[in-house]
Amino acid sequence: QVQLVESGGGLVQTGGSLRLSCVASGRTFSLYAMAWFRQAPGKGREFVSGISRSGGSTYYTDAVKGRFTVSRINANNTVYLQMNSLKPDDTALYYCAASRFGNGNSRDTYNYWGQGTQVTVSS
């Protein structure tokens, strides 16, 4: 069982930056592929970024490529999402997710989810 707690969300102006953090419980964090998803009001939950168990592979949805960077520190049980050049379209509740056996951009791959942290970008 893995528990995930996100933090770092907030209100920022267009063009600003935020760094989200997600801390996982337990001593097997390095066995989990991690991802960030987001859900805007009235929309479905969509994949944002993912990172492999070692951190050696990262991937992004096209809408955030070149602006967001995902990273992890396994010794600290933490995954990060650095978000730069934020746009109003990035406004959403951001979720951290963990997968023991898979990876990729499908929600169904991920077994564990955090409660989310709100990101609001004003125009």
CSV table of C-alpha atoms in Angstrom, one decimal:
chain,number,residue,atom,x,y,z
A,1,GLN,CA,0.0,0.0,0.0
A,2,VAL,CA,1.3,3.4,-0.9
A,3,GLN,CA,-0.1,6.7,0.3
A,4,LEU,CA,0.7,9.9,-1.7
A,5,VAL,CA,0.5,13.5,-0.5
A,6,GLU,CA,0.8,16.4,-2.9
A,7,SER,CA,1.8,19.9,-2.1
A,8,GLY,CA,3.0,23.1,-3.8
A,9,GLY,CA,-0.1,24.2,-5.6
A,10,GLY,CA,-1.4,27.8,-5.5
A,11,LEU,CA,-2.4,30.9,-7.4
A,12,VAL,CA,0.1,32.3,-9.9
A,13,GLN,CA,-0.1,34.8,-12.8
A,14,THR,CA,0.4,33.8,-16.4
A,15,GLY,CA,4.0,33.2,-17.1
A,16,GLY,CA,4.8,32.3,-13.5
A,17,SER,CA,6.2,29.1,-12.0
A,18,LEU,CA,5.3,26.5,-9.4
A,19,ARG,CA,6.9,23.3,-8.2
A,20,LEU,CA,4.6,20.5,-7.1
A,21,SER,CA,5.9,17.8,-4.7
A,22,CYS,CA,4.5,14.4,-4.0
A,23,VAL,CA,5.7,12.4,-1.0
A,24,ALA,CA,5.0,8.7,-0.8
A,25,SER,CA,4.8,6.5,2.3
A,26,GLY,CA,6.7,3.3,2.6
A,27,ARG,CA,10.1,2.0,1.8
A,28,THR,CA,9.6,0.7,-1.7
A,29,PHE,CA,9.2,4.0,-3.6
A,30,SER,CA,11.8,3.1,-6.2
A,31,LEU,CA,9.6,0.2,-7.3
A,32,TYR,CA,6.9,2.5,-8.5
A,33,ALA,CA,6.6,4.4,-11.8
A,34,MET,CA,5.1,7.8,-11.0
A,35,ALA,CA,3.0,10.2,-12.9
A,36,TRP,CA,1.1,13.5,-12.7
A,37,PHE,CA,-2.4,13.9,-13.9
A,38,ARG,CA,-4.7,17.0,-13.8
A,39,GLN,CA,-8.4,17.6,-13.9
A,40,ALA,CA,-9.9,21.0,-14.8
A,41,PRO,CA,-13.5,21.9,-13.9
A,42,GLY,CA,-15.9,20.1,-16.1
A,43,LYS,CA,-13.3,18.0,-17.8
A,44,GLY,CA,-11.8,14.5,-17.4
A,45,ARG,CA,-8.6,13.6,-15.7
A,46,GLU,CA,-5.8,13.8,-18.1
A,47,PHE,CA,-2.2,12.7,-18.1
A,48,VAL,CA,0.5,15.4,-17.7
A,49,SER,CA,3.8,13.7,-17.2
A,50,GLY,CA,5.4,10.4,-16.1
A,51,ILE,CA,8.7,9.2,-14.9
A,52,SER,CA,10.2,5.7,-14.7
A,53,ARG,CA,11.2,3.9,-11.6
A,54,SER,CA,14.9,4.9,-11.9
A,55,GLY,CA,14.1,8.4,-13.1
A,56,GLY,CA,16.0,7.7,-16.3
A,57,SER,CA,12.9,8.1,-18.6
A,58,THR,CA,10.4,10.9,-18.6
A,59,TYR,CA,7.5,11.7,-20.8
A,60,TYR,CA,5.0,14.5,-21.2
A,61,THR,CA,1.8,15.4,-22.9
A,62,ASP,CA,2.3,17.7,-25.8
A,63,ALA,CA,0.6,20.6,-24.1
A,64,VAL,CA,3.3,20.9,-21.4
A,65,LYS,CA,6.5,19.8,-23.3
A,66,GLY,CA,9.2,22.4,-22.9
A,67,ARG,CA,7.5,24.0,-19.9
A,68,PHE,CA,7.1,21.3,-17.3
A,69,THR,CA,9.9,19.0,-15.9
A,70,VAL,CA,9.3,15.9,-13.8
A,71,SER,CA,11.9,14.4,-11.5
A,72,ARG,CA,12.2,12.2,-8.5
A,73,ILE,CA,14.5,11.5,-5.6
A,74,ASN,CA,14.0,7.9,-4.5
A,75,ALA,CA,16.0,8.4,-1.3
A,76,ASN,CA,13.4,11.0,-0.3
A,77,ASN,CA,10.3,9.1,-1.6
A,78,THR,CA,9.5,12.3,-3.6
A,79,VAL,CA,8.5,13.1,-7.1
A,80,TYR,CA,8.4,16.7,-8.4
A,81,LEU,CA,6.8,18.6,-11.2
A,82,GLN,CA,8.4,21.9,-12.0
A,83,MET,CA,6.0,24.0,-14.0
A,84,ASN,CA,7.2,27.1,-15.8
A,85,SER,CA,5.6,29.5,-18.2
A,86,LEU,CA,2.2,28.7,-16.8
A,87,LYS,CA,-0.9,29.5,-18.7
A,88,PRO,CA,-4.6,29.8,-17.7
A,89,ASP,CA,-5.2,26.5,-19.5
A,90,ASP,CA,-3.0,24.8,-16.9
A,91,THR,CA,-5.5,25.6,-14.2
A,92,ALA,CA,-6.6,22.3,-12.6
A,93,LEU,CA,-6.4,20.0,-9.7
A,94,TYR,CA,-3.1,18.1,-10.0
A,95,TYR,CA,-2.8,14.5,-8.9
A,96,CYS,CA,0.2,12.4,-8.2
A,97,ALA,CA,-0.2,8.7,-9.1
A,98,ALA,CA,1.9,5.5,-8.6
A,99,SER,CA,2.1,2.3,-10.6
A,100,ARG,CA,3.8,-0.9,-9.3
A,101,PHE,CA,3.9,-2.8,-12.5
A,102,GLY,CA,3.2,-0.5,-15.4
A,103,ASN,CA,3.9,2.9,-16.8
A,104,GLY,CA,2.6,5.2,-19.4
A,105,ASN,CA,-0.2,7.7,-19.8
A,106,SER,CA,-3.3,5.7,-19.0
A,107,ARG,CA,-5.2,6.3,-15.8
A,108,ASP,CA,-5.9,2.6,-15.5
A,109,THR,CA,-2.1,1.9,-15.1
A,110,TYR,CA,-1.9,3.7,-11.8
A,111,ASN,CA,-3.0,2.0,-8.6
A,112,TYR,CA,-2.5,4.7,-6.1
A,113,TRP,CA,-3.6,8.3,-6.1
A,114,GLY,CA,-3.1,11.4,-4.0
A,115,GLN,CA,-5.8,13.8,-3.0
A,116,GLY,CA,-4.6,16.5,-5.4
A,117,THR,CA,-3.3,20.0,-5.1
A,118,GLN,CA,-5.0,23.0,-6.8
A,119,VAL,CA,-3.1,25.1,-9.4
A,120,THR,CA,-4.8,28.3,-10.5
A,121,VAL,CA,-3.2,30.5,-13.2
A,122,SER,CA,-4.7,34.0,-13.6
A,123,SER,CA,-4.7,35.8,-16.9
